[in-house]
Short mmCIF file of C-alpha atoms in Angstrom, two decimals:
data_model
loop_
_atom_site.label_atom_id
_atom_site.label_comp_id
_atom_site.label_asym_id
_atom_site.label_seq_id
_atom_site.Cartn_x
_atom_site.Cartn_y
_atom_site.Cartn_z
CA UNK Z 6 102.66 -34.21 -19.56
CA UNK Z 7 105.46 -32.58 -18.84
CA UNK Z 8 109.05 -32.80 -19.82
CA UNK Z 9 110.04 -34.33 -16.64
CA UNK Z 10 106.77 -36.55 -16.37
CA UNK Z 11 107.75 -37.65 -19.87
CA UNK Z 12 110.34 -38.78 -18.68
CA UNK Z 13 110.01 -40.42 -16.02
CA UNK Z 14 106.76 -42.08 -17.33
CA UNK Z 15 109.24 -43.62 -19.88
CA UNK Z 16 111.85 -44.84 -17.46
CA UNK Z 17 108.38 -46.39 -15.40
CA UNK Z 18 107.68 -48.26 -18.54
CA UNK Z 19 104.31 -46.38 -18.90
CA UNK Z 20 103.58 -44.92 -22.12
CA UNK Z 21 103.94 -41.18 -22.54
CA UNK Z 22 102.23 -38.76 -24.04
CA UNK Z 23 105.22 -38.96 -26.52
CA UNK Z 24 108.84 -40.18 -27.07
CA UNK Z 25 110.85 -38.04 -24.81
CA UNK Z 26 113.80 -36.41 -26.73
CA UNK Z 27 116.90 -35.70 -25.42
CA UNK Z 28 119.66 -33.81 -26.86
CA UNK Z 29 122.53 -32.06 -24.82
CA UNK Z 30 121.22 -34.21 -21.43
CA UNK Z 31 124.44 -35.45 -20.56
CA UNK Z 32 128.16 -35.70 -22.53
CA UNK Z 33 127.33 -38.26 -24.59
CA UNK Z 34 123.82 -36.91 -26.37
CA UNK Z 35 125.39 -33.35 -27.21
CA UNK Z 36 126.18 -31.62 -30.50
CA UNK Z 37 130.16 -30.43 -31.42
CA UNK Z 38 130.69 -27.03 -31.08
CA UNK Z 39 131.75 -27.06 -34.76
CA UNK Z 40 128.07 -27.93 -35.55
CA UNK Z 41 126.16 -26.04 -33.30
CA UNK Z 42 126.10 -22.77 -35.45
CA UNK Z 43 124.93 -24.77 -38.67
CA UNK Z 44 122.34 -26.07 -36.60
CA UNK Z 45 121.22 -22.70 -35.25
CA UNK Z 46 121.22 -21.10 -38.57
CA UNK Z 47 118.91 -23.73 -40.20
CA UNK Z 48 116.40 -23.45 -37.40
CA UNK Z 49 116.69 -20.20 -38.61
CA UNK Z 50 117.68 -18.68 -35.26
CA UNK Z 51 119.73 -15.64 -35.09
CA UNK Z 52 123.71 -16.30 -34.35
CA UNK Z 53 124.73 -16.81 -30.31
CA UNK Z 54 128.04 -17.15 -28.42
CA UNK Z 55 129.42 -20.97 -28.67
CA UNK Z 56 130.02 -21.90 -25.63
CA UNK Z 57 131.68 -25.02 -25.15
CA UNK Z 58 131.10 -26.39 -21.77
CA UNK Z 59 132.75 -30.16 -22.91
CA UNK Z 60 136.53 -29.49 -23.61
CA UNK Z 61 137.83 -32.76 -24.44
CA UNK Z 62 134.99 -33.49 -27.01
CA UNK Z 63 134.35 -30.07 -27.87
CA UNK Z 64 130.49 -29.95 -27.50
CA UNK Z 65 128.72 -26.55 -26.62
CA UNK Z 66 125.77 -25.62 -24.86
CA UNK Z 67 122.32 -25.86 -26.69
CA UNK Z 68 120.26 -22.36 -25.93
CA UNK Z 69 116.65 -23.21 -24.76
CA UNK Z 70 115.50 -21.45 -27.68
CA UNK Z 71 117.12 -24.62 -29.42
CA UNK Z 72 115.86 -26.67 -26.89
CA UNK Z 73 112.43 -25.80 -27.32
CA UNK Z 74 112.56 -25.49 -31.33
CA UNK Z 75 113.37 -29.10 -31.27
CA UNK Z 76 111.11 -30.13 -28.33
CA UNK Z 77 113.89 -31.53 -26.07
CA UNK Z 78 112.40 -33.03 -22.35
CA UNK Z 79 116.12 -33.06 -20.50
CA UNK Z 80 118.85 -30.72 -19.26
CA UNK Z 81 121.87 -31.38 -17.68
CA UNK Z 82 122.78 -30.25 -13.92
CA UNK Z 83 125.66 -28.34 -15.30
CA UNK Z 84 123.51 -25.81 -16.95
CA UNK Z 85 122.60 -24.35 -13.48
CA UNK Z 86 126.13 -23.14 -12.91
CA UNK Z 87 128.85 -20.68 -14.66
CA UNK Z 88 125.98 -18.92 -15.87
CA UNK Z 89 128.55 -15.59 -15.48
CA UNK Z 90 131.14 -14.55 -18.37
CA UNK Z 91 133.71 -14.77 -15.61
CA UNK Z 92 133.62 -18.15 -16.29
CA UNK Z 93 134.05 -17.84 -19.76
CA UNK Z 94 137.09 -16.96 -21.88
CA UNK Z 95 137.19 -16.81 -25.69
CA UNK Z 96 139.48 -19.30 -27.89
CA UNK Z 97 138.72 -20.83 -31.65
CA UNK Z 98 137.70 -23.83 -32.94
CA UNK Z 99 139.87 -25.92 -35.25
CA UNK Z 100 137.33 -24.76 -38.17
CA UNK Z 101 137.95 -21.07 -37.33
CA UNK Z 102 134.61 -20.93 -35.69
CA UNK Z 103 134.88 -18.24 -32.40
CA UNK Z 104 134.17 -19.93 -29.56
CA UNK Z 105 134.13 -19.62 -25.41
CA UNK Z 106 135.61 -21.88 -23.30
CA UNK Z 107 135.87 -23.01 -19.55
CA UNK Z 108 138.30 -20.79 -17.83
CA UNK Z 109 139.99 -23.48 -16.28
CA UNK Z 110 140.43 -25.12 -19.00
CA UNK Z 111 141.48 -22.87 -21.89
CA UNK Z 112 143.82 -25.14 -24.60
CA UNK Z 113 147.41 -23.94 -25.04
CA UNK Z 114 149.18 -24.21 -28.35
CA UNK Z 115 152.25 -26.37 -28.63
CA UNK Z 116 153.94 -26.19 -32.24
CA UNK Z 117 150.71 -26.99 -34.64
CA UNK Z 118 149.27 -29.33 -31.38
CA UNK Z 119 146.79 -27.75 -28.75
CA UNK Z 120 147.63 -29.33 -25.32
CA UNK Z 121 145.42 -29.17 -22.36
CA UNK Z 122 147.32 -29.24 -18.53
CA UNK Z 123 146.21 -29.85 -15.41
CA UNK Z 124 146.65 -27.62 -12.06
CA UNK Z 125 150.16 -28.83 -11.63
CA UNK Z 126 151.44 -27.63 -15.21
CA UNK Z 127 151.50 -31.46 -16.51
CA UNK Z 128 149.86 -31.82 -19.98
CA UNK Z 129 147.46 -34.73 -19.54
CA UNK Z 130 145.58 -34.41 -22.73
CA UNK Z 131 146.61 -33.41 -26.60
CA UNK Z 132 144.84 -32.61 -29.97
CA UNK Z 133 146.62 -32.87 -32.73
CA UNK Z 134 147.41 -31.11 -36.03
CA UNK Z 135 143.83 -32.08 -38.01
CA UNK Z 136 141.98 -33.51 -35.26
CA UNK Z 137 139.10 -32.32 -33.93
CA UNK Z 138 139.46 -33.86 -30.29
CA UNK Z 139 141.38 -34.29 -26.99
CA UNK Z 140 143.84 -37.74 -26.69
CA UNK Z 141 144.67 -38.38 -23.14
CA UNK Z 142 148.51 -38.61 -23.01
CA UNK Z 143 149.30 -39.24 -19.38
CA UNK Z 144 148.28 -41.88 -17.22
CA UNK Z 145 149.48 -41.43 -13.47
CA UNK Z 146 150.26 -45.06 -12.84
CA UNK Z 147 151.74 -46.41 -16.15
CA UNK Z 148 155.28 -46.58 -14.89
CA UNK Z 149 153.70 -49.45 -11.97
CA UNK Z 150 154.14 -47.41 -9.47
CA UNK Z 151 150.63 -46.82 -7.63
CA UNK Z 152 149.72 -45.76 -4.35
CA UNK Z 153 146.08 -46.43 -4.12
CA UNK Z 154 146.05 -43.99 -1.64
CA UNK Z 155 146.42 -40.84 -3.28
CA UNK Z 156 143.72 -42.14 -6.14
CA UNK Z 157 141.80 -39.49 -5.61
CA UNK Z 158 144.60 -36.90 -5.03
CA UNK Z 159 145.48 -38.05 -8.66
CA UNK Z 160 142.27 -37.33 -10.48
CA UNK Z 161 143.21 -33.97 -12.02
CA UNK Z 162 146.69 -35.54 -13.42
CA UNK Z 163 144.71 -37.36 -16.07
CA UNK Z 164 141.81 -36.12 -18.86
CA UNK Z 165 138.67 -37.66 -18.14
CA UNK Z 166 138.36 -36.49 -14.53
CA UNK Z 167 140.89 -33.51 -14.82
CA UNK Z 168 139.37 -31.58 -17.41
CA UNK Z 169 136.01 -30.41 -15.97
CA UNK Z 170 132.67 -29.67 -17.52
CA UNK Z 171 130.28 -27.01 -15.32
CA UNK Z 172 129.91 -26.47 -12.88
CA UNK Z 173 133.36 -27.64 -11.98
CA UNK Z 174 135.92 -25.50 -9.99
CA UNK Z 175 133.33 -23.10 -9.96
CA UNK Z 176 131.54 -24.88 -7.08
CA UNK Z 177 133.79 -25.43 -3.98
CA UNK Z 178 131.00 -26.45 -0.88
CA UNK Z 179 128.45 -28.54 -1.11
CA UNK Z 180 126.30 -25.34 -0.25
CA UNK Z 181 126.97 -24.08 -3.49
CA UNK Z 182 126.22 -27.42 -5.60
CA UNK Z 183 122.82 -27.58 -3.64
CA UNK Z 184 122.23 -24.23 -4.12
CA UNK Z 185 122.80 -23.89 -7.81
CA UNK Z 186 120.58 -27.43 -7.99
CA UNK Z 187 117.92 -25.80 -6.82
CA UNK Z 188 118.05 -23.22 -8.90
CA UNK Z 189 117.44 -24.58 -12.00
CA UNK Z 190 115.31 -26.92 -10.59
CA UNK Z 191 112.61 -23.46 -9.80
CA UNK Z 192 113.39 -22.39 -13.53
CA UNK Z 193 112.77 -25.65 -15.56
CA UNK Z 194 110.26 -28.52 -16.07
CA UNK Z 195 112.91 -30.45 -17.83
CA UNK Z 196 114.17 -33.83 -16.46
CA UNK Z 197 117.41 -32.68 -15.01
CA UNK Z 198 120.11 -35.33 -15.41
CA UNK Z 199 122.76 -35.56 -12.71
CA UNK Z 200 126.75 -36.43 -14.06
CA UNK Z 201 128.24 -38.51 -11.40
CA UNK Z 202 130.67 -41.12 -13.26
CA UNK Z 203 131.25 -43.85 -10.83
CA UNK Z 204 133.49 -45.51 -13.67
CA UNK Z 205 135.12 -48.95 -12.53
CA UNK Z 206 136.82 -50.24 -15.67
CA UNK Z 207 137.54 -47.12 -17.05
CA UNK Z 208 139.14 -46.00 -14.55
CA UNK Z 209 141.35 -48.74 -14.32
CA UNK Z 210 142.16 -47.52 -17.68
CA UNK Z 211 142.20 -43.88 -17.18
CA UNK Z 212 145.20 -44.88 -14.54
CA UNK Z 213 147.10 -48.32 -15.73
CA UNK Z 214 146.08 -47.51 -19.87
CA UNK Z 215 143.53 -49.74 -21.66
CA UNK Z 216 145.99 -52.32 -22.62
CA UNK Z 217 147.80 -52.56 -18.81
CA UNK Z 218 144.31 -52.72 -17.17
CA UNK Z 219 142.80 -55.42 -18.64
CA UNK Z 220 145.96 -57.62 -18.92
CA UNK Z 221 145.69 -56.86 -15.41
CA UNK Z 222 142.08 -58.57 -14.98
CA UNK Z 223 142.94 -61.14 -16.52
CA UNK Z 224 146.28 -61.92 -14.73
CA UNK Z 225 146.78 -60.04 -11.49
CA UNK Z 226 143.34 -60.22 -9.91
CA UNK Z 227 144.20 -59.66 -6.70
CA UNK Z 228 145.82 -56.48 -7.85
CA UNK Z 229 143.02 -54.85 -10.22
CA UNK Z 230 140.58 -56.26 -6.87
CA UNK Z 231 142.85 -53.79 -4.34
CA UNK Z 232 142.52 -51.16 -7.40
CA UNK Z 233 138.96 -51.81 -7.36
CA UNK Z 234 137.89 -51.29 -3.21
CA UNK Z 235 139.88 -48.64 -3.19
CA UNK Z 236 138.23 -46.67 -6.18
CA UNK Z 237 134.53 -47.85 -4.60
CA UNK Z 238 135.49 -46.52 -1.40
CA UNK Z 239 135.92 -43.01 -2.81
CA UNK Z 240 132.79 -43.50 -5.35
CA UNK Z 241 130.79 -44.32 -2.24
CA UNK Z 242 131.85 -40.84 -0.39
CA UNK Z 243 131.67 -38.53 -3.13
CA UNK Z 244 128.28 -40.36 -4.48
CA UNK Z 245 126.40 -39.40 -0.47
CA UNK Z 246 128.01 -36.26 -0.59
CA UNK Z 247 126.71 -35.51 -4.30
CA UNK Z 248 123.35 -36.76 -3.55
CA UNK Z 249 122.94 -35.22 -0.18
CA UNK Z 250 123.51 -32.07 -2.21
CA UNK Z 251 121.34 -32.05 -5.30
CA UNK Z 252 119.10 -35.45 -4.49
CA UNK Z 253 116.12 -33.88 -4.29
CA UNK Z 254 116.64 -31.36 -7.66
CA UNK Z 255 117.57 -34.05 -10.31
CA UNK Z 256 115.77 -36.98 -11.84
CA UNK Z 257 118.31 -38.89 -13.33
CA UNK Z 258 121.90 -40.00 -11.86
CA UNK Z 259 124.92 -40.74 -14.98
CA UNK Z 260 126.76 -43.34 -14.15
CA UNK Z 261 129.62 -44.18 -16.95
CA UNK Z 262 131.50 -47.13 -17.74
CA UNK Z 263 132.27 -48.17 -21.72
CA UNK Z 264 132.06 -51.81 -21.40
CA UNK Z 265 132.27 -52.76 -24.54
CA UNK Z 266 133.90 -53.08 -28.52
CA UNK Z 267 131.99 -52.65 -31.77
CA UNK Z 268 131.71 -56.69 -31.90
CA UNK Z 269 131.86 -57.79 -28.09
CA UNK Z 270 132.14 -56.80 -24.47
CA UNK Z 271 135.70 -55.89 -23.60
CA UNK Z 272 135.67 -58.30 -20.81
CA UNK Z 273 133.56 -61.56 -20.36
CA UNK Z 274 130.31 -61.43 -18.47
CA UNK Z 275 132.40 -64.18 -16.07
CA UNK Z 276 134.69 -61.09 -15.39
CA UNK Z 277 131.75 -58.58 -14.97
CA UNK Z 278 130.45 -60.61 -12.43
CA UNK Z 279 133.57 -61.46 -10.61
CA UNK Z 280 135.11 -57.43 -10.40
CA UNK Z 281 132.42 -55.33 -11.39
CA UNK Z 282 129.01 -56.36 -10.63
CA UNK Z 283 129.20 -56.12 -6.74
CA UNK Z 284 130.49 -52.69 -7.02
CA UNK Z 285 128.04 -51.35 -9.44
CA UNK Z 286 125.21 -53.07 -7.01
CA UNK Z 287 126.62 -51.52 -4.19
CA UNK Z 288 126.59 -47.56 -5.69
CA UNK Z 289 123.29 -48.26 -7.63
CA UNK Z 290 121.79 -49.30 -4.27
CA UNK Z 291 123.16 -46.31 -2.37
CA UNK Z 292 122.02 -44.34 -4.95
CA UNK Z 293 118.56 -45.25 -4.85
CA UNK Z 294 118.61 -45.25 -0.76
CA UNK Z 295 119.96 -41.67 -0.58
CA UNK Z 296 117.70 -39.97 -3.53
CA UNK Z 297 114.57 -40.85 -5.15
CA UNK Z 298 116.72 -41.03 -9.11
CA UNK Z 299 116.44 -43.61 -11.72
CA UNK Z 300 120.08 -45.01 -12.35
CA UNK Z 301 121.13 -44.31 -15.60
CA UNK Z 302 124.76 -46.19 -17.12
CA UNK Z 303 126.63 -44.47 -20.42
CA UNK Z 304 128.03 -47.78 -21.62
CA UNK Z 305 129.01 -48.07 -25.12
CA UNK Z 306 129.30 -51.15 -27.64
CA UNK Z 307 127.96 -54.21 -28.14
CA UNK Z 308 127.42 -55.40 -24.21
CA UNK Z 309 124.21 -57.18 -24.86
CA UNK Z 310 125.62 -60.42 -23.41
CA UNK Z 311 126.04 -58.03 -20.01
CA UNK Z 312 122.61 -56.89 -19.99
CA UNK Z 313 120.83 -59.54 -17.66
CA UNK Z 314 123.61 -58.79 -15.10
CA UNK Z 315 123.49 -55.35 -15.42
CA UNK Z 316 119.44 -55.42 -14.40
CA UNK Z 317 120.33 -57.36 -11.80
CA UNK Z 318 122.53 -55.00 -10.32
CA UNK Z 319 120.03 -52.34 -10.62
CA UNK Z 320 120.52 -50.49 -14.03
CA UNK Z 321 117.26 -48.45 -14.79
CA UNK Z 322 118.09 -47.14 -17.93
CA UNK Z 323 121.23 -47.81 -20.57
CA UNK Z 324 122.88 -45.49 -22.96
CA UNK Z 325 123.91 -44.86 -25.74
CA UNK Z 326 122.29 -48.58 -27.32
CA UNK Z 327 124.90 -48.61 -30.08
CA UNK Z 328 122.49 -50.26 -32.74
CA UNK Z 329 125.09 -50.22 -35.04
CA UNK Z 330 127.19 -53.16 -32.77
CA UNK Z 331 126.94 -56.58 -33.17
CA UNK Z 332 123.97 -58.17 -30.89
CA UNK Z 333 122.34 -54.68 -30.53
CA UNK Z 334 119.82 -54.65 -33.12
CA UNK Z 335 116.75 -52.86 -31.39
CA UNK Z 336 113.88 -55.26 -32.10
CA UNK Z 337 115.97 -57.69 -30.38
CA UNK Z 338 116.62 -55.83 -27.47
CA UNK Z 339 112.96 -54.39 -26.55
CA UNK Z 340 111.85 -57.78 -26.92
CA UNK Z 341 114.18 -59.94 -24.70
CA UNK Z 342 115.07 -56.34 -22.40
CA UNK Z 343 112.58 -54.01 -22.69
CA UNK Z 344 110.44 -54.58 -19.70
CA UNK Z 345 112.82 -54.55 -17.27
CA UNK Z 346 115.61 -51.45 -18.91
CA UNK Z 347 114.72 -48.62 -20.56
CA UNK Z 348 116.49 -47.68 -23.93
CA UNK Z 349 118.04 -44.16 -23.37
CA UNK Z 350 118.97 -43.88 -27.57
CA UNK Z 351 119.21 -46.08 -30.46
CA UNK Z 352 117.00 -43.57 -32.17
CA UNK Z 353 119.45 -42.80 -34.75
CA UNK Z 354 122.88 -44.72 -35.56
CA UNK Z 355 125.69 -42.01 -35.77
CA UNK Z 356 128.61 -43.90 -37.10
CA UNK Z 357 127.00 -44.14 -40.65
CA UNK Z 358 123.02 -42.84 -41.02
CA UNK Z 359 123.40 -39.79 -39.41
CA UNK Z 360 126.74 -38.52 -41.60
CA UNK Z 361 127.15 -40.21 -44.33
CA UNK Z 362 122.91 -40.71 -44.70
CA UNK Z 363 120.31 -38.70 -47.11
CA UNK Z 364 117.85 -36.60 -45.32
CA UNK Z 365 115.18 -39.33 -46.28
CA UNK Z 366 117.40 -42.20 -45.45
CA UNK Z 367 117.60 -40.50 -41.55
CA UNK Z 368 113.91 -40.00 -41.84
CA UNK Z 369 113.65 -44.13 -42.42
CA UNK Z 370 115.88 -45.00 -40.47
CA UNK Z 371 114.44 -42.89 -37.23
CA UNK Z 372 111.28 -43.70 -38.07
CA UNK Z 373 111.59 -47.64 -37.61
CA UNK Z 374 113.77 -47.47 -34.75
CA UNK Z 375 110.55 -45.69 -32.67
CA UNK Z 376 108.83 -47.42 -34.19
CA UNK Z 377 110.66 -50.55 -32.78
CA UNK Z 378 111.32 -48.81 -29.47
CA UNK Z 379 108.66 -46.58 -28.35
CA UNK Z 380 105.30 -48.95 -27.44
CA UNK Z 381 104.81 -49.84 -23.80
CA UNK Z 382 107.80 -47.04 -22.98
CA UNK Z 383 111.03 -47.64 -22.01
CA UNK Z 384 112.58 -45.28 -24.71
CA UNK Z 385 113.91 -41.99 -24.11
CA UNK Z 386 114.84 -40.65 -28.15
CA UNK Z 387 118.81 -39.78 -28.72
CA UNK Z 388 121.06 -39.98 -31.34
CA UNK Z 389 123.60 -42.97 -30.59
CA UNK Z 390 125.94 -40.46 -29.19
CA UNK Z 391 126.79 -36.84 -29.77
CA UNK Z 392 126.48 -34.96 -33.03
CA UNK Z 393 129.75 -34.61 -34.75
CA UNK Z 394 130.95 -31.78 -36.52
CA UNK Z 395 130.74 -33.46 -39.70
CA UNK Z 396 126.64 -33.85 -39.53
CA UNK Z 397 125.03 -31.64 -42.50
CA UNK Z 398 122.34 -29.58 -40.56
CA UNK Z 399 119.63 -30.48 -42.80
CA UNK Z 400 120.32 -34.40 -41.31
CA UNK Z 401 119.74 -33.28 -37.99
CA UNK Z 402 117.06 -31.19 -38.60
CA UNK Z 403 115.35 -34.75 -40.42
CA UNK Z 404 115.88 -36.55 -37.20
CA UNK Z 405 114.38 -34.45 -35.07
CA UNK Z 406 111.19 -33.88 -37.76
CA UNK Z 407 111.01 -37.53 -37.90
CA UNK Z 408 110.50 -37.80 -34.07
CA UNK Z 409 108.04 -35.13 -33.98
CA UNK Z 410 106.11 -36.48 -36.68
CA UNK Z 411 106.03 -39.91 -35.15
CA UNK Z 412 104.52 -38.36 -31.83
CA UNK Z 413 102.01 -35.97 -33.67
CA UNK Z 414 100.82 -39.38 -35.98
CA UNK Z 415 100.53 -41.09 -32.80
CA UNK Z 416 103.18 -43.77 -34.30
CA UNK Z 417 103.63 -45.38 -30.94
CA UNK Z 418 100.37 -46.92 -31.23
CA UNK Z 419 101.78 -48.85 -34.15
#
């Protein structure tokens, strides 16, 4: 098969040749910047720029010669576009390690802080002295006063939609997003993996703050509703206009929305149904009208309990499958899920076995979570969620090992 038939044969719940991997896909199955060169040296490839095309979470770009070292079936749309240096310009990680970053968003120091602005000069995101990270610091409707009509007008005043990954102000038609779509859709036989967002709650939150948002849920529903249609409305637009554009080059469409906590959903199924169920069936549905995509939802935490409604609403495929949450041990999910949502990670837990682990404790570990996920499909390997600097390279290098031993053994026959 290839890459992209991997793929897709996975999200189909057909069995593959082999587990597809995928490392770098989207934002939330990448490697920090900080890591990347460790990683490069112990595949024992020669030194390359680190470019870091995620700003907030400082992850770089994986170089296909890394991608095809490790065997990796997906890419991410982005990698079709700022391709020139133009769009580069150099800065330093907090480790000292040189680095490239995004023109448009290049940090600036503040005292011992590095701040990052948007267009209007406002600083809407901050890492601090020892930290390793971006902290949104300004949300444009904490003071109560919202107009939902300038929502959209609003979304480079705050960090998650304000500080772009590629191809971002680099692309200004629809022309050009099409265009650069198809071009690395001639060059690869990778799944290509479209970012759209789409985010309902977090939005809310990216706006009101966590804490405002979800008091509002629960206590002025008729407000976070208005909130709500508004935000849809605009998801709806932009979603045809994305899709009309690079529908026919990718494979996959990212939705995002963290729904839940390390021990529970941050909101009761009762209030997934009643504010965001509808909505996500509505974009899903458009989605799958306007482009022939599977639907794909970045959702962290233990949201088990929202997993029948999520199906229902369309949900093809769920990532990250935090297996280290309560409720989302994998056995338990392929059995009561796996037929009808595919399992896009879970391969290896990266709040404790991938840091903290032994080389031979990631090599268990990976091995009997395939080993749990991979028969009858419905897996796509990842690593919980990105790679953080603090991963020794010779863990990494185990995980990935693991997964291509488990293919060439033919371990999904187990």
């Amino acid at each position: 098969m290839t890459p992209k038939e991997r793929v897709l044969s996975a999200l189909n719940h057909q069995q593959p040749d082999r587990v597809p991997v995928d490392l770098s896909g989207h934002r939330s199955s990448g490697i920090a910047a900080m890591a990347y060169p460790k990683l490069r040296a112990a595949l024992g490839l020669e030194p390359r720029s680190v470019d870091v095309y995620d700003p907030v979470q400082q992850l770089a770009i994986c170089h296909e010669d890394v991608l095809d070292r490790l065997g990796i079936d997906t890419i991410e749309l982005g990698r079709g576009f700022c391709l020139e240096d133009k769009w580069w310009t150099n800065w330093t990680l907090p480790d000292g390690t040189p680095c490239r970053m995004p023109v448009w968003a290049r940090p600036e120091q503040i005292g011992h802080d590095w701040v990052l602005r948007s267009p209007s000069g406002r600083v809407i995101a901050r890492m601090p002295e020892g930290s390793i990270v971006f902290d949104q610091v300004h949300w444009p409707f904490l003071d109560g006063e919202e107009d939902l009509s300038g929502i959209e007008q609003l979304y480079p005043e705050h960090m998650w939609t304000g500080i772009a990954s590629p191809p971002g102000p680099a692309v200004t038609c629809a022309e050009q997003l099409a265009a650069g779509a198809r071009t690395l859709r001639a060059r690869t036989t990778r799944a290509i993996l479209g970012l759209f967002g789409g985010n309902l709650l977090e939005m809310g939150q990216f706006y009101y703050r966590m804490d405002n948002f979800l008091a509002m849920l629960g206590s002025e529903p008729r407000r976070a509703h208005r909130f709500l249609d508004a935000l849809v409305e605009i998801h709806l637009r932009n979603l045809e206009s994305y899709l009309l554009a690079v529908g026919d080059s990718i494979d996959v469409i990212v939705f995002g929305d963290d729904l839940g906590a390390q021990n529970s959903p941050q909101i009761s199924p009762r209030m997934y149904r009643e504010f965001f169920k509808p909505r996500h069936r509505m974009m899903w549905e458009q989605a799958k009208q306007l482009a022939d995509v599977k639907v794909m939802l970045h959702c962290c935490g233990a949201v088990r309990p929202l997993l029948p409604d999520l199906i229902d609403a369309g949900l093809d495929a769920i990532n990250p499958v935090q297996i280290s949450c309560r409720g989302m041990e994998a056995a338990g999910l392929k059995r009561d899920f796996g037929r009808d949502l595919t399992f896009w990670g879970g391969g290896c837990d990266t709040q404790r076995i991938l840091p903290q682990g032994t080389p031979e404790e990631v090599r268990e570990h990976v091995l009997r979570e395939c080993s749990l996920l991979a028969p009858g499909g419905g897996f796509v390997f990842q690593q919980v969620h990105n790679i953080m600097a603090n991963v020794p390279a010779e863990n990494i290098l185990a995980m990935f090992e693991t997964v291509r031993d488990f293919n060439q053994l033919d371990g999904m026959q187990t």
